[in-house]
């Protein structure tokens, strides 16, 4: 399968800045390491260690490793570390679909809800469609329509044609595959 690239280069996904969590984490690490470095330098200068450091060292030396508090602290530390790694390695703006890049200086994205609303409005223009639900993902646009008259196959064909044009006109870098389901309305009573 050949990848479609525009003259401006490939369109990549958007990443969240995450500046506030990164700043808070950096400030906490800086404060903790600064305090520990100060205490180590004081001990090297032949002063006594701070009381908190002595109590932590004594507690770690005397506490068995299979204690519930030690295991809970270790588990929380591991979960926090895994969570921070996941945040660092994954894009955070999953609701923004990248659009084709026609110019090297311009990078655009389309919100999934806007794409869904646009496709829903297009589908409602098809004759015989009573209601439509659209779910747009990175790879697939799932459309569920209810038709109250006309043949279901004719409505499905018209929907596929109209929505394929609509997906192309959205200008997405990787247009999602289209999946259309058409049904009759449920009978009341």
Tab-separated table of C-alpha atoms in Angstrom:
chain	number	residue	atom	x	y	z
A	1	UNK	CA	0.000	0.000	0.000
A	2	UNK	CA	1.451	3.326	-1.029
A	3	UNK	CA	1.277	6.197	1.410
A	4	UNK	CA	-0.011	9.430	0.019
A	5	UNK	CA	2.340	12.305	0.782
A	6	UNK	CA	1.830	15.888	-0.147
A	7	UNK	CA	4.590	18.197	-1.396
A	8	UNK	CA	4.812	19.772	2.074
A	9	UNK	CA	5.566	16.441	3.783
A	10	UNK	CA	3.550	13.899	5.712
A	11	UNK	CA	0.867	15.037	8.129
A	12	UNK	CA	1.606	13.802	11.635
A	13	UNK	CA	-0.694	13.526	14.618
A	14	UNK	CA	-0.987	16.360	17.099
A	15	UNK	CA	0.636	16.067	20.532
A	16	UNK	CA	-0.571	17.757	23.699
A	17	UNK	CA	1.831	20.221	25.295
A	18	UNK	CA	1.351	18.955	28.877
A	19	UNK	CA	3.301	21.928	30.224
A	20	UNK	CA	1.669	22.188	33.657
A	21	UNK	CA	2.199	18.528	34.723
A	22	UNK	CA	5.764	18.648	33.405
A	23	UNK	CA	6.483	21.883	35.291
A	24	UNK	CA	5.003	20.527	38.534
A	25	UNK	CA	6.956	17.290	38.250
A	26	UNK	CA	10.178	19.149	37.455
A	27	UNK	CA	9.666	21.490	40.439
A	28	UNK	CA	9.030	18.560	42.807
A	29	UNK	CA	12.074	16.657	41.557
A	30	UNK	CA	14.220	19.794	41.761
A	31	UNK	CA	13.124	20.478	45.353
A	32	UNK	CA	13.677	16.870	46.445
A	33	UNK	CA	17.083	16.472	44.837
A	34	UNK	CA	18.167	19.915	46.042
A	35	UNK	CA	17.288	19.027	49.618
A	36	UNK	CA	19.014	15.649	49.357
A	37	UNK	CA	22.110	17.223	47.758
A	38	UNK	CA	22.278	19.829	50.533
A	39	UNK	CA	22.078	17.100	53.185
A	40	UNK	CA	24.764	14.971	51.503
A	41	UNK	CA	27.045	18.008	51.219
A	42	UNK	CA	26.459	18.811	54.920
A	43	UNK	CA	27.372	15.252	55.926
A	44	UNK	CA	30.513	15.435	53.797
A	45	UNK	CA	31.399	18.669	55.596
A	46	UNK	CA	31.235	16.693	58.856
A	47	UNK	CA	27.864	17.964	60.035
A	48	UNK	CA	25.102	15.640	61.193
A	49	UNK	CA	22.484	14.456	58.717
A	50	UNK	CA	19.017	15.944	58.855
A	51	UNK	CA	16.572	14.184	61.165
A	52	UNK	CA	14.222	13.108	58.362
A	53	UNK	CA	17.062	11.446	56.485
A	54	UNK	CA	18.260	9.579	59.586
A	55	UNK	CA	14.735	8.362	60.391
A	56	UNK	CA	14.132	7.238	56.792
A	57	UNK	CA	17.481	5.419	56.691
A	58	UNK	CA	16.805	3.748	60.067
A	59	UNK	CA	13.281	2.769	58.989
A	60	UNK	CA	14.483	1.277	55.718
A	61	UNK	CA	17.249	-0.608	57.492
A	62	UNK	CA	14.946	-2.143	60.111
A	63	UNK	CA	11.727	-2.634	58.112
A	64	UNK	CA	11.272	-6.037	56.427
A	65	UNK	CA	10.715	-5.874	52.661
A	66	UNK	CA	7.503	-7.919	52.788
A	67	UNK	CA	5.751	-5.335	54.993
A	68	UNK	CA	2.431	-4.101	53.570
A	69	UNK	CA	3.473	-0.418	53.763
A	70	UNK	CA	6.730	-1.059	51.907
A	71	UNK	CA	4.948	-3.070	49.198
A	72	UNK	CA	2.219	-0.420	48.871
A	73	UNK	CA	4.798	2.364	48.527
A	74	UNK	CA	6.713	0.367	45.924
A	75	UNK	CA	3.531	-0.388	43.964
A	76	UNK	CA	2.488	3.278	43.997
A	77	UNK	CA	5.952	4.321	42.817
A	78	UNK	CA	5.825	1.843	39.949
A	79	UNK	CA	2.310	2.937	38.927
A	80	UNK	CA	3.337	6.602	39.014
A	81	UNK	CA	6.400	5.850	36.883
A	82	UNK	CA	4.396	3.846	34.326
A	83	UNK	CA	1.761	6.586	34.180
A	84	UNK	CA	4.418	9.247	33.534
A	85	UNK	CA	6.007	7.106	30.801
A	86	UNK	CA	2.626	6.595	29.109
A	87	UNK	CA	1.946	10.335	29.240
A	88	UNK	CA	5.346	11.055	27.739
A	89	UNK	CA	5.054	8.477	24.953
A	90	UNK	CA	1.496	9.024	23.715
A	91	UNK	CA	-0.076	11.918	21.879
A	92	UNK	CA	-2.699	13.610	23.954
A	93	UNK	CA	-4.842	15.227	21.276
A	94	UNK	CA	-6.544	12.104	19.967
A	95	UNK	CA	-9.713	14.033	19.099
A	96	UNK	CA	-7.881	16.056	16.431
A	97	UNK	CA	-7.573	14.429	13.015
A	98	UNK	CA	-4.616	15.736	10.951
A	99	UNK	CA	-5.485	17.319	7.619
A	100	UNK	CA	-3.552	17.210	4.342
A	101	UNK	CA	-0.565	19.520	4.188
A	102	UNK	CA	-0.572	21.542	1.002
A	103	UNK	CA	1.902	24.132	2.306
A	104	UNK	CA	4.990	23.439	4.382
A	105	UNK	CA	4.232	26.260	6.832
A	106	UNK	CA	0.603	25.345	7.495
A	107	UNK	CA	-0.464	22.484	9.738
A	108	UNK	CA	-4.173	21.957	10.342
A	109	UNK	CA	-6.365	19.545	12.209
A	110	UNK	CA	-10.075	18.800	12.311
A	111	UNK	CA	-11.916	17.897	15.493
A	112	UNK	CA	-13.666	14.507	15.357
A	113	UNK	CA	-16.962	15.984	16.520
A	114	UNK	CA	-16.881	18.507	13.683
A	115	UNK	CA	-16.164	15.738	11.165
A	116	UNK	CA	-19.040	13.685	12.594
A	117	UNK	CA	-21.421	16.643	12.449
A	118	UNK	CA	-20.422	17.450	8.861
A	119	UNK	CA	-20.931	13.874	7.716
A	120	UNK	CA	-24.233	13.646	9.605
A	121	UNK	CA	-25.503	16.800	7.888
A	122	UNK	CA	-24.468	15.374	4.515
A	123	UNK	CA	-26.257	12.095	5.241
A	124	UNK	CA	-29.463	13.836	6.305
A	125	UNK	CA	-29.700	15.381	2.818
A	126	UNK	CA	-30.175	11.929	1.261
A	127	UNK	CA	-33.780	11.185	0.363
A	128	UNK	CA	-35.384	8.633	2.664
A	129	UNK	CA	-33.059	9.124	5.649
A	130	UNK	CA	-34.919	9.749	8.900
A	131	UNK	CA	-31.995	9.858	11.348
A	132	UNK	CA	-28.230	9.293	11.313
A	133	UNK	CA	-25.541	8.536	13.901
A	134	UNK	CA	-21.905	8.999	12.877
A	135	UNK	CA	-18.810	7.915	14.835
A	136	UNK	CA	-15.486	8.964	13.356
A	137	UNK	CA	-12.212	7.395	14.393
A	138	UNK	CA	-8.708	7.583	12.996
A	139	UNK	CA	-9.309	4.609	10.709
A	140	UNK	CA	-13.052	4.217	10.294
A	141	UNK	CA	-16.174	6.340	9.976
A	142	UNK	CA	-19.150	4.263	11.147
A	143	UNK	CA	-22.517	5.537	9.943
A	144	UNK	CA	-25.848	4.150	11.152
A	145	UNK	CA	-28.871	5.478	9.323
A	146	UNK	CA	-32.589	4.880	9.703
A	147	UNK	CA	-34.646	5.053	6.528
A	148	UNK	CA	-38.411	5.362	6.715
A	149	UNK	CA	-39.114	4.960	2.994
A	150	UNK	CA	-37.278	3.874	-0.175
A	151	UNK	CA	-35.391	0.636	-0.631
A	152	UNK	CA	-32.616	0.122	1.939
A	153	UNK	CA	-30.073	-0.799	-0.749
A	154	UNK	CA	-30.835	2.397	-2.708
A	155	UNK	CA	-30.483	4.506	0.433
A	156	UNK	CA	-27.230	2.735	1.352
A	157	UNK	CA	-25.809	3.324	-2.151
A	158	UNK	CA	-26.732	7.018	-2.039
A	159	UNK	CA	-25.279	7.358	1.460
A	160	UNK	CA	-22.012	5.687	0.444
A	161	UNK	CA	-21.664	8.028	-2.539
A	162	UNK	CA	-22.496	11.196	-0.607
A	163	UNK	CA	-20.376	10.285	2.422
A	164	UNK	CA	-17.367	9.216	0.325
A	165	UNK	CA	-17.432	12.657	-1.285
A	166	UNK	CA	-17.889	14.233	2.151
A	167	UNK	CA	-14.903	12.371	3.602
A	168	UNK	CA	-12.767	13.428	0.631
A	169	UNK	CA	-13.851	17.068	1.046
A	170	UNK	CA	-12.915	17.031	4.758
A	171	UNK	CA	-9.293	17.121	3.576
A	172	UNK	CA	-7.962	14.575	6.056
A	173	UNK	CA	-4.429	13.283	5.624
A	174	UNK	CA	-5.586	9.690	6.154
A	175	UNK	CA	-9.255	9.480	5.169
A	176	UNK	CA	-11.097	6.919	7.304
A	177	UNK	CA	-12.746	3.878	5.743
A	178	UNK	CA	-16.493	4.177	5.456
A	179	UNK	CA	-18.888	1.667	7.041
A	180	UNK	CA	-22.582	2.318	6.400
A	181	UNK	CA	-25.496	0.476	8.015
A	182	UNK	CA	-29.085	1.282	7.079
A	183	UNK	CA	-32.139	-0.044	8.874
A	184	UNK	CA	-35.854	0.582	9.230
A	185	UNK	CA	-37.245	2.440	12.262
A	186	UNK	CA	-38.366	0.292	15.189
A	187	UNK	CA	-42.057	-0.323	15.471
A	188	UNK	CA	-43.765	1.323	18.394
A	189	UNK	CA	-45.862	-0.718	20.765
